[in-house]
Coordinates of C-alpha atoms in Angstrom, one line a residue:
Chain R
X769 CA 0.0 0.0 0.0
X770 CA 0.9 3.2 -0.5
X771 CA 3.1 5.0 2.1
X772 CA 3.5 8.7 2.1
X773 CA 7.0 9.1 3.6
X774 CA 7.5 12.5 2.3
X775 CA 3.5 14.0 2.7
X776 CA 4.6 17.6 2.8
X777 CA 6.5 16.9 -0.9
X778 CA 4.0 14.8 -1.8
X779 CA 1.2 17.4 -1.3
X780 CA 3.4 20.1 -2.8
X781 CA 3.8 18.0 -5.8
X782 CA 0.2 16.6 -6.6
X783 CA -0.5 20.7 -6.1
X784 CA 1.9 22.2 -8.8
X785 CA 1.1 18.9 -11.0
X786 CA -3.1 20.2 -10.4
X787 CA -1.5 24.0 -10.6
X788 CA 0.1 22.5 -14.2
X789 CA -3.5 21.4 -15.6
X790 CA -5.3 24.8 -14.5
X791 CA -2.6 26.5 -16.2
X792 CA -2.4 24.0 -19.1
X793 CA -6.1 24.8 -19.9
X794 CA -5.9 28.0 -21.3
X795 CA -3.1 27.5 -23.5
X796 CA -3.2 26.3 -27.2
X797 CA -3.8 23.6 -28.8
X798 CA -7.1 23.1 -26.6
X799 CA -7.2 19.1 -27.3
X800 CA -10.9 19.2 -28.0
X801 CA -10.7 15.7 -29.8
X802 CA -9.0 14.3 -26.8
X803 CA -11.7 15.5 -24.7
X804 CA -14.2 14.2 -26.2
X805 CA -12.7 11.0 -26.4
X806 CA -11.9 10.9 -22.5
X807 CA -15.1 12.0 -21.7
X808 CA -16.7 8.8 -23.8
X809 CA -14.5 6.5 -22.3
X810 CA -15.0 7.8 -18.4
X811 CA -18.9 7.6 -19.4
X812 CA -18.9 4.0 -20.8
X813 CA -16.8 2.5 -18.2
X814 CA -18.5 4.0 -15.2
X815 CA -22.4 4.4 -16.3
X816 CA -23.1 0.4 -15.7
X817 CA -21.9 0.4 -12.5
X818 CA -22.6 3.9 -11.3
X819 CA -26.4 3.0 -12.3
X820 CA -26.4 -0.4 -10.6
X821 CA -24.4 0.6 -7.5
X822 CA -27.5 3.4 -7.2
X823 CA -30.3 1.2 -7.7
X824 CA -28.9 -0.8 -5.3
X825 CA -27.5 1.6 -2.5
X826 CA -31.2 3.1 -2.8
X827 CA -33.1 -0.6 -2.6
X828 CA -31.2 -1.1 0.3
X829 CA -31.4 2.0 1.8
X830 CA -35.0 2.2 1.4
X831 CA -35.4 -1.1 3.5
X832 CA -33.4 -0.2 5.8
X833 CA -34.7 3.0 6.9
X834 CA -38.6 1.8 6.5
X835 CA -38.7 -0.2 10.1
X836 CA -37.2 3.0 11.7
X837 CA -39.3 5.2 9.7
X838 CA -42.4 3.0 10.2
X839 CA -42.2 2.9 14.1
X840 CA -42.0 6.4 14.4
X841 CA -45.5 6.9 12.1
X842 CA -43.3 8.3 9.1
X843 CA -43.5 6.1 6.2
X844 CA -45.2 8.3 4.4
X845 CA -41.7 10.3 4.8
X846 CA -39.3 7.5 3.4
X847 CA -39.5 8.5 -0.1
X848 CA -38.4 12.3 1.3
X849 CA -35.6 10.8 3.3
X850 CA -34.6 8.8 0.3
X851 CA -34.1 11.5 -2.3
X852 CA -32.7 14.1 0.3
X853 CA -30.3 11.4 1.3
X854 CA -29.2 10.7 -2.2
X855 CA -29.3 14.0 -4.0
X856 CA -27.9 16.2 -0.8
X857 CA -24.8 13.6 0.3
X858 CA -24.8 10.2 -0.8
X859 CA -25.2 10.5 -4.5
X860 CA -22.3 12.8 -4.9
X861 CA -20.1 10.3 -2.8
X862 CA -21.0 7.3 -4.0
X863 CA -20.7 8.7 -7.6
X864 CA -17.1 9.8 -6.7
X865 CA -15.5 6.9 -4.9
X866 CA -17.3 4.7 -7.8
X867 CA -15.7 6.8 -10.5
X868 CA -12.5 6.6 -8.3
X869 CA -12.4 3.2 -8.0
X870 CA -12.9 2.6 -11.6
X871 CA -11.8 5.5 -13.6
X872 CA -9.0 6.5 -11.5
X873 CA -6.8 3.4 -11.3
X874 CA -7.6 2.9 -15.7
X875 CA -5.9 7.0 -15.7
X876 CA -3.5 5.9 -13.1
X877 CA -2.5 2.1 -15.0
X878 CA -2.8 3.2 -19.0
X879 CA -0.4 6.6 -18.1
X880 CA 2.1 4.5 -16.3
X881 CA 1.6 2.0 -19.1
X882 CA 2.5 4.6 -21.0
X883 CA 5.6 5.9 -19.6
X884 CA 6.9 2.4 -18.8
X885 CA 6.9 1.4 -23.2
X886 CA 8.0 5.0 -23.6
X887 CA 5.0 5.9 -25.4
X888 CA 5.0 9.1 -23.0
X889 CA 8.8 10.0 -24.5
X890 CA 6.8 9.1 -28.1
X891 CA 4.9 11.6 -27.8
X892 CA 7.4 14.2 -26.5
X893 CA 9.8 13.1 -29.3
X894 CA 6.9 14.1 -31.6
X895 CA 6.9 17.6 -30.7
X896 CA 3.4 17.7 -29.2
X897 CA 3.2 18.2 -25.7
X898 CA 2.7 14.6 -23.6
X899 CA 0.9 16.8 -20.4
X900 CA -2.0 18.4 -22.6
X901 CA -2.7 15.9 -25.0
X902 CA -2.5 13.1 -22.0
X903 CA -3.7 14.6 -18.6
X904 CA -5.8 17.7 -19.0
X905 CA -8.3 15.6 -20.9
X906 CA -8.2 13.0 -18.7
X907 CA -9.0 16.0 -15.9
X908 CA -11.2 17.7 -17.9
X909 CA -13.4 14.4 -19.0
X910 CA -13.4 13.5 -14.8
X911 CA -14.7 17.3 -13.9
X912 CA -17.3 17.2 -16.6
X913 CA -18.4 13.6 -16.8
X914 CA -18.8 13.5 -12.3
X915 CA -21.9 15.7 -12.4
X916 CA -23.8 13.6 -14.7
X917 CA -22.9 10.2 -13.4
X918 CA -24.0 11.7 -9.8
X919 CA -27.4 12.4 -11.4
X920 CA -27.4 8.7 -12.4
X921 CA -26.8 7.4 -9.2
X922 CA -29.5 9.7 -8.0
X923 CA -32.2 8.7 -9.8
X924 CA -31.3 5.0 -10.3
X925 CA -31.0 4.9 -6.2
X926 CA -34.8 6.7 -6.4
X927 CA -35.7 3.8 -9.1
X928 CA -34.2 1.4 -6.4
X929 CA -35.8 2.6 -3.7
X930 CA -39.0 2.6 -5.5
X931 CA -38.6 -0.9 -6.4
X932 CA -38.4 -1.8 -2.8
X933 CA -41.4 0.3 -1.4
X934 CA -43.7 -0.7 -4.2
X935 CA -42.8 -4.7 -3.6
X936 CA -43.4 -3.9 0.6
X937 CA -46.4 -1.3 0.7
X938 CA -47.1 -1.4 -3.6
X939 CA -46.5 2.5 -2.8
X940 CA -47.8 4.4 -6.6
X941 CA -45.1 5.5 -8.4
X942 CA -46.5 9.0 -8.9
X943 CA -47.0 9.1 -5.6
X944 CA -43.5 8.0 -4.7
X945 CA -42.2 10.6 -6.9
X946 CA -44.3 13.5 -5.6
X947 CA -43.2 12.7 -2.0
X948 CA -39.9 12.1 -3.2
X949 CA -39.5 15.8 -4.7
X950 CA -41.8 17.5 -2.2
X951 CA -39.0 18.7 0.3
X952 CA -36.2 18.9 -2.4
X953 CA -34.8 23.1 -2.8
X954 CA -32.4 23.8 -5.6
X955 CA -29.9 24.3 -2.7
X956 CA -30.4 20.6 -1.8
X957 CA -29.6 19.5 -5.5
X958 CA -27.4 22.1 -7.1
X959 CA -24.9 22.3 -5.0
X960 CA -23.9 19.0 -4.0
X961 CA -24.4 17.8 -7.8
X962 CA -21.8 20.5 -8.9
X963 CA -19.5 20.0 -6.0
X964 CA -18.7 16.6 -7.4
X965 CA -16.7 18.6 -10.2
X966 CA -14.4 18.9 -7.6
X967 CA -14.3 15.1 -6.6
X968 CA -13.6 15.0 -10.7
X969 CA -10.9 17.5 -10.4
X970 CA -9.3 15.5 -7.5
X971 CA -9.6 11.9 -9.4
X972 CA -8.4 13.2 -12.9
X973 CA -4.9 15.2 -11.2
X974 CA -3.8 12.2 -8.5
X975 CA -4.7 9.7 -11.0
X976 CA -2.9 11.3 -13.3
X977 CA -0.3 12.3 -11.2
X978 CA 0.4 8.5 -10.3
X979 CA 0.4 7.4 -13.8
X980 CA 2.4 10.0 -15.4
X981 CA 5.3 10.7 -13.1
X982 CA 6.0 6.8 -12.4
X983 CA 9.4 5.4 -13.4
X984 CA 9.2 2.1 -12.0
X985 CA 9.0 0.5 -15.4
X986 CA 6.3 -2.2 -15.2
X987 CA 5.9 -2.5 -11.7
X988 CA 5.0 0.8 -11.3
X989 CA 1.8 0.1 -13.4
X990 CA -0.1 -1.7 -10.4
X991 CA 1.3 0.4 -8.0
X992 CA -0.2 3.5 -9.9
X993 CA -3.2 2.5 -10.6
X994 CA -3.3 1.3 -6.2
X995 CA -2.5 4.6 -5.4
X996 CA -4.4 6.5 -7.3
X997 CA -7.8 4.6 -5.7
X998 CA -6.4 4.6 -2.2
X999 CA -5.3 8.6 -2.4
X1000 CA -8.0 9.6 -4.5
X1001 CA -10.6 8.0 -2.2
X1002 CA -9.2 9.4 0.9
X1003 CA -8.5 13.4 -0.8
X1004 CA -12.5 12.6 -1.8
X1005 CA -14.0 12.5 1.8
X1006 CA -11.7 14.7 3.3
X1007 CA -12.8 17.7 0.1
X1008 CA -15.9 16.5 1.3
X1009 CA -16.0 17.6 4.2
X1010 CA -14.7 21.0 3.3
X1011 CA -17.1 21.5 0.5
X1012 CA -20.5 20.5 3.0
X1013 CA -19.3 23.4 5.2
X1014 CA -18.3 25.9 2.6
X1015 CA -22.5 25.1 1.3
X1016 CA -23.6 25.1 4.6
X1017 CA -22.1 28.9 4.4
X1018 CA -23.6 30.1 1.0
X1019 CA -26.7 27.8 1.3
X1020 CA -27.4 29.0 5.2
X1021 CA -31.0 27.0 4.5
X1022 CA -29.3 23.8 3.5
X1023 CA -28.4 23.5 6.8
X1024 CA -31.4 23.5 9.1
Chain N
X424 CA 33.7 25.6 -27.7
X425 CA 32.6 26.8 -31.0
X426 CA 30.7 24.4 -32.9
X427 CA 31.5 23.2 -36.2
X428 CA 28.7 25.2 -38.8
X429 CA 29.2 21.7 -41.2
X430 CA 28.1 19.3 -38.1
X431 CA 24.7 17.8 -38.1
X432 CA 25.6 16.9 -34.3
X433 CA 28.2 18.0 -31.5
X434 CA 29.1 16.7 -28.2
X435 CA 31.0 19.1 -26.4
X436 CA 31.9 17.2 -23.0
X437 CA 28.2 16.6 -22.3
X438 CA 28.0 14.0 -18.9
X439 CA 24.8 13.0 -17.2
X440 CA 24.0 11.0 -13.8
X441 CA 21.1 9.7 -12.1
X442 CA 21.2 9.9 -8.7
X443 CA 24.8 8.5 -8.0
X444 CA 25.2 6.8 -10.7
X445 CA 27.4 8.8 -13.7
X446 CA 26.6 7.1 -17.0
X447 CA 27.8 9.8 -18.9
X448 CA 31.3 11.7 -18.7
X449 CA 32.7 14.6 -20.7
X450 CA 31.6 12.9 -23.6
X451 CA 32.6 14.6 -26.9
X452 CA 32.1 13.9 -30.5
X453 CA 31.1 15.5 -34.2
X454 CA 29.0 14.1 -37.2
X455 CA 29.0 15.1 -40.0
X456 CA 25.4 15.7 -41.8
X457 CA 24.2 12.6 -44.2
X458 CA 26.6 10.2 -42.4
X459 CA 25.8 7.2 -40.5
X460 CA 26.8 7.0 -36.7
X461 CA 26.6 3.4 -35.1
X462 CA 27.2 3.6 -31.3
X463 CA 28.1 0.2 -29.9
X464 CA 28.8 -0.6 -25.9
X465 CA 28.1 -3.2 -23.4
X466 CA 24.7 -3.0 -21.3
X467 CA 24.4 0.1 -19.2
X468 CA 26.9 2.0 -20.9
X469 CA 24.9 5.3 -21.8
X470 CA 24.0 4.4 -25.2
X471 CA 20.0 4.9 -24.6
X472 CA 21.1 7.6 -22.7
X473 CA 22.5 9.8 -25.6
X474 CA 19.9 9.5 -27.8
X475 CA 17.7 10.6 -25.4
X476 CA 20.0 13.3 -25.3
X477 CA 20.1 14.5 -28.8
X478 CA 16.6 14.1 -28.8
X479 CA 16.4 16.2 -25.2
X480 CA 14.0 13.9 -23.5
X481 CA 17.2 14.0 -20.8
X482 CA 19.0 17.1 -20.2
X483 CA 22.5 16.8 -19.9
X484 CA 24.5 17.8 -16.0
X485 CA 27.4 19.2 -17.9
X486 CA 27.6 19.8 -21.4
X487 CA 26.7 21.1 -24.6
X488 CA 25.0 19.8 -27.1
X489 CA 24.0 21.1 -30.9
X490 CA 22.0 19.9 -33.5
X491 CA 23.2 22.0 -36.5
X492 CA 23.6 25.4 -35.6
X493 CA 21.2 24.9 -32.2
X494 CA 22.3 24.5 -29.0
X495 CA 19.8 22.5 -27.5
X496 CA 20.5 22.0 -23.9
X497 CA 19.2 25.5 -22.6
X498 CA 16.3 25.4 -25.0
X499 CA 12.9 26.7 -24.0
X500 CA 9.9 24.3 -25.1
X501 CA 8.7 26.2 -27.6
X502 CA 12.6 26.0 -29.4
X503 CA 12.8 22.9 -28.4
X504 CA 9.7 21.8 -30.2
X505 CA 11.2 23.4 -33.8
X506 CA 14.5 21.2 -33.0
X507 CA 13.1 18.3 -32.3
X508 CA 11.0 18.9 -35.7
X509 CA 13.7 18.0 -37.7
X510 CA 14.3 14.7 -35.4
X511 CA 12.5 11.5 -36.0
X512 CA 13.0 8.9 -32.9
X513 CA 12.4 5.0 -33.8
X514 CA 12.7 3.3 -29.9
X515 CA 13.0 0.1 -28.9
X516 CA 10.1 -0.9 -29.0
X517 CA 8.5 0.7 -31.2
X518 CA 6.6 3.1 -28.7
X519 CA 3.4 3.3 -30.4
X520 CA 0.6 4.6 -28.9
X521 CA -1.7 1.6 -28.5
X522 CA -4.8 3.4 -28.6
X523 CA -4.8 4.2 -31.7
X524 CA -4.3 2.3 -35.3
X525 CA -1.0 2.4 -37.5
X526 CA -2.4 4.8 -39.4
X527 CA -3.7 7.1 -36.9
X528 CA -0.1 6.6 -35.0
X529 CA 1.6 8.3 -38.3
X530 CA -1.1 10.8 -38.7
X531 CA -0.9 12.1 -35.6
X532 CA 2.4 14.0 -36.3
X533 CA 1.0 15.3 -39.4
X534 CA -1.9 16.1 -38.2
X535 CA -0.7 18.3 -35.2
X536 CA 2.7 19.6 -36.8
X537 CA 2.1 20.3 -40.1
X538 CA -0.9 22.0 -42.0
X539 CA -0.9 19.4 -44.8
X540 CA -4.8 18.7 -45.6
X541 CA -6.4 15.3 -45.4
X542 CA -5.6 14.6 -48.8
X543 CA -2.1 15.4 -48.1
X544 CA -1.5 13.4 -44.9
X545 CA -3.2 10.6 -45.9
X546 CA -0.8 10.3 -49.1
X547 CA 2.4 10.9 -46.8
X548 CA 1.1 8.1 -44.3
X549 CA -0.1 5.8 -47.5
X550 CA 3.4 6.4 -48.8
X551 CA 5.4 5.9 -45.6
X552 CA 3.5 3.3 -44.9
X553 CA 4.2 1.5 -48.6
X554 CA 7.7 2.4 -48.3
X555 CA 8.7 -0.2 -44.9
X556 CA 6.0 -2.6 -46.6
X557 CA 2.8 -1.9 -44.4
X558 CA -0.1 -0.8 -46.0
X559 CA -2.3 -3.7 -46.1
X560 CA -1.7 -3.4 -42.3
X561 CA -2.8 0.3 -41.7
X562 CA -5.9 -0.2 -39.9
X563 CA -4.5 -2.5 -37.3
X564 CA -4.1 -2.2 -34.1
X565 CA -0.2 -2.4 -32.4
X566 CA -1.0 -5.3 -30.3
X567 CA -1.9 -7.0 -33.2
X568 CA 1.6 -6.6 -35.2
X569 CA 4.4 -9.0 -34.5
X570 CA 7.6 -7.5 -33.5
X571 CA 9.0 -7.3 -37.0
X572 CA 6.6 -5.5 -38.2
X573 CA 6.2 -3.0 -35.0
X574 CA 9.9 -2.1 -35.8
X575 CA 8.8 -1.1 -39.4
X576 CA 5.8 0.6 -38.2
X577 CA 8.1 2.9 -35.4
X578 CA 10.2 3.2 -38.4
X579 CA 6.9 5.1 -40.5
X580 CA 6.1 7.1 -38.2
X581 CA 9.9 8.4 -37.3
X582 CA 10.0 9.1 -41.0
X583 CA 6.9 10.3 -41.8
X584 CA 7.7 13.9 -40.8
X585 CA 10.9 14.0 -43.4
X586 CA 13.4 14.4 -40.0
X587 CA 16.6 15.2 -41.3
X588 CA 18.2 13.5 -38.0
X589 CA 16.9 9.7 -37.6
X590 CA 17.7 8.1 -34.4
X591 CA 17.3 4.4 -33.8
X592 CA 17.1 2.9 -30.6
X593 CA 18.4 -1.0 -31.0
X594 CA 16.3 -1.3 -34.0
X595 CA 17.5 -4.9 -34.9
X596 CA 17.0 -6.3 -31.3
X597 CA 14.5 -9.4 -30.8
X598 CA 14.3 -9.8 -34.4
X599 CA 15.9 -12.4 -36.3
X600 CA 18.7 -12.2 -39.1
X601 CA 16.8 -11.1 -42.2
X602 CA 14.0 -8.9 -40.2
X603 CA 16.8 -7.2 -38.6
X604 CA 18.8 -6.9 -42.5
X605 CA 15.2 -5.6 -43.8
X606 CA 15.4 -2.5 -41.2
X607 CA 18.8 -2.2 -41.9
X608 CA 18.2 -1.6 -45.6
X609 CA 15.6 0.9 -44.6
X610 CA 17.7 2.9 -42.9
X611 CA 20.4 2.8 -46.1
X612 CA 17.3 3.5 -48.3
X613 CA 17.1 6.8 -46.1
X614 CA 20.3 7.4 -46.1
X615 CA 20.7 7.4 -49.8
X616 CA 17.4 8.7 -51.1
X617 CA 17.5 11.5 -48.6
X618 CA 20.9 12.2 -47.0
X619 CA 19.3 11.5 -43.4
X620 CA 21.8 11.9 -40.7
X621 CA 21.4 8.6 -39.1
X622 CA 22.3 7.5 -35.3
X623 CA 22.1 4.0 -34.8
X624 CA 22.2 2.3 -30.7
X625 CA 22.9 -1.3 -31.6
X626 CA 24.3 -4.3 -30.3
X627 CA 24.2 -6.3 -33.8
X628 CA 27.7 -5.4 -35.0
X629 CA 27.2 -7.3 -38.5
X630 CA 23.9 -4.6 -39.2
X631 CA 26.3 -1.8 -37.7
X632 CA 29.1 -2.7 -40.4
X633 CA 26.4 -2.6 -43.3
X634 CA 24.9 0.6 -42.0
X635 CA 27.4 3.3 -40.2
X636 CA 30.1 5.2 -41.9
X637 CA 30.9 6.1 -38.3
X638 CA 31.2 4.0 -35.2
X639 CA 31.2 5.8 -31.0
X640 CA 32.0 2.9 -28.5
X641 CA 31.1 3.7 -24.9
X642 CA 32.6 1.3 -22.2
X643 CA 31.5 2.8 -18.2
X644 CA 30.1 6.2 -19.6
X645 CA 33.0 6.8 -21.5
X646 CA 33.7 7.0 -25.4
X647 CA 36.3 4.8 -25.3
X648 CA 36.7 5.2 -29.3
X649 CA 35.3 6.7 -32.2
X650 CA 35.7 6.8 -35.8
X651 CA 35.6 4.6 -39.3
X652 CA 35.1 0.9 -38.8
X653 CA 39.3 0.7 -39.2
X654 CA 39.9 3.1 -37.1
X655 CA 38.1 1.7 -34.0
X656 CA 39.7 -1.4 -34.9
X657 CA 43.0 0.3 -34.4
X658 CA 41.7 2.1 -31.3
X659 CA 43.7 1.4 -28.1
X660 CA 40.5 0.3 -25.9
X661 CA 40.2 -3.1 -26.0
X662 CA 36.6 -3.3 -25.3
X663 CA 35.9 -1.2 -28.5
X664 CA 38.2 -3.8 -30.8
X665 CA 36.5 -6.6 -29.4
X666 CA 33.2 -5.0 -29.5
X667 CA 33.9 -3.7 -33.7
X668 CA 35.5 -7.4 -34.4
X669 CA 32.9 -9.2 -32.7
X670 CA 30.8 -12.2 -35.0

């Protein structure tokens, strides 16, 4: 696993590497192509499970939290709990650690692939630039492509959740829906839908990181597609954290 | 020092070391344009190295390098990427991008350095492509050539941008005796047809004989000789006699 034995150089590099990419994005050639490309592959390789990891999640969830709900003389609530619970938190994080777990160590494995059979000095000894025709599309797709798999996880976890009312109570789905949506602001949905472009941000730069700057030849292919799961996981729910109180702050409702 | 106007490449003492280890020192050496270099050397002698060099994917410690009238080592990117224009790089493996088809691997260059049309790149790809005996092949895949023909296609795309410089990393390793002779007459082709500067990295002395008119031999970072075949046959290191006389 991986150790961080310098964490202070470690954090100083992934920084200048993410500093790189901002910088990198407003610079010709714009790698439009690439983009486009990057953002097709995150999309096919993480809508199957992001979609069933959300229909599940919420079928489970939903059972779950009936009994509780149920006891109390709330079940009339549980399709509110579910789709606050999804679309406010666990949507977003879910949809992040998914897209970690699967995108991330592909960015972190096929870069250091790259670098280990010197297709990374192939490119250089092209004349085109290896870091924007490589990692800011890799970046870019992650930022762009998070938002939209969150929304999938939202609503297939509201399918799930469905699913698993209608086979205990055969709750109507119009009704589910309406309950569902009937305590859901734009402050609720917005925000932690767009703060998952961060999430994106952070899987695309330590992925890429990982994969790009390896020189362990083949070994280092395992090792940085590991690390970029583990570390982008962990910089996920800790941005978290950060990002839930920075909306708390310009969403002072969201809170209560 | 002042570097020769006629060169197509100086070495004036250029040493490199990673970490501890020096595989590079005060290395120093001229060639002249259209000529054939051949550097020959045990394992882990710096050989790679220098054509990474030339190329500037490694910056030399000490040193100074030029590629005609250019002194590359305190380039800026945006120099570099003129320099390196004229360069065409065939590695060891072939370094294809394994994304995308033959083809696409060839275009790419054209696409993103030049501002030939469609029309145009696809008849300098179809020709390149023709020219190292690969285009029924064009819309495969790398993984699905064998070695030989890998070599060939990292071949195509190092020339497909015309480079006046052509550096070859080992390009007769892993391939047997006429695969490795068909490269080899490539790189004479090019060296005829177009007066390419040509820096070979080999360890097959018999493809080195037919190909360089100029031969470096590096023994523990140092160029222990260098010169005509004769001449490094003459040359006081024994390494490089044993290594010109070898098969």
């Amino acid at each position: 696993m991986f150790k961080v034995k310098k964490p202070f150089e470690f954090v100083g590099n992934v920084s200048l590497f993410g500093f790189r990419v901002v910088t990198g994005l407003f610079r010709s050639p714009f790698e439009g192509e690439q983009i486009v490309r990057q953002i097709a592959e995150v999309g096919s390789r993480s809508l199957p499970l992001v979609i069933a990891s959300g229909f599940a999640v919420g079928a489970v969830m939903t059972l779950h939290t009936r009994s509780t709900l149920v006891m109390l003389g709330a079940a009339a609530m549980i399709p509110t709990v579910q789709s606050l619970a999804f679309f406010v938190e666990i949507g977003p994080l879910v949809a992040g650690l998914l897209v970690a777990g699967r995108v991330g160590s592909g960015i972190g494995a096929v870069l250091a692939n790259m670098r280990a059979t010197e297709q990374i000095d192939g490119i250089e000894s092209l004349s085109v630039d290896s870091f924007k025709f490589l990692v800011i599309p890799r970046v870019v797709a992650c930022v762009l492509a998070l938002p939209i798999l969150t929304l999938f996880v939202d609503f297939s976890a509201l399918l799930g959740g469905f699913l698993s009312e209608y086979l205990t109570s055969r709750a109507s789905f119009h009704l589910y829906i309406i309950r569902a949506f009937s305590h859901l602001d734009w402050s609720n949905f917005v925000a932690p839908t767009f703060k998952t472009t961060v999430f994106g941000f952070i899987i695309g730069t330590v992925s890429s990181y990982f994969g790009y700057t390896t020189n362990e030849g083949a070994q280092g292919v395992g090792r940085a597609a590991t690390n970029s799961v583990v570390v982008s996981s962990l910089l996920i729910i800790l941005a978290d954290v950060i990002l839930i109180k920075c909306i708390f702050f310009i969403f002072p409702e969201s809170a209560l | 020092m002042t570097p020769n106007v006629n060169a197509a490449l100086v070495f004036d003492r250029v040493s490199k070391s990673f970490g501890t280890k020096q595989v590079l020192r005060d290395v120093s050496f001229e060639l002249p344009p259209g000529q054939a270099l051949c550097i020959l050397g045990r394992s882990g002698t710096g050989k790679s190295v220098t054509l990474k060099l030339i190329i500037s994917l490694l910056k030399p410690d000490t040193g100074k390098i030029w590629i005609e009238q250019d002194e590359i080592t305190g380039m800026q990117p945006n120099e570099l990427s003129r320099v390196r224009r004229k360069m065409g790089f065939l590695f060891q493996d072939a370094a294809l991008f394994d994304s995308l088809t033959l083809y696409e691997n060839l275009a790419l260059p054209l696409h993103r350095l030049t501002s030939k049309s469609p029309q145009e790149i696809d008849s300098a790809v179809n020709t390149v492509l023709l020219q190292v005996g690969l285009a029924a092949d064009k819309t495969k895949m790398p993984s699905e050539l064998s070695g030989g023909m890998r070599k060939r296609a990292g071949l195509a795309r190092a020339l497909v941008l015309e480079p006046k410089l052509l550096l070859a990393d080992e390009p007769s390793s892993g391939l047997d005796r006429i695969t490795a002779s068909e490269i080899d007459d490539l790189l004479l082709q090019q060296k005829a047809e177009r007066q390419t500067t040509i820096i070979v990295v080999t360890h097959d002395v018999h493809g080195a004989r037919r190909v360089g008119d100029r031969f470096a031999v590096f023994d523990k970072g140092n160029l222990v000789a260098y010169g005509t075949a004769a001449e490094v046959e003459r040359s006081e290191s024994e390494v490089a006699r044993k290594l010109i006389a070898e098969q």
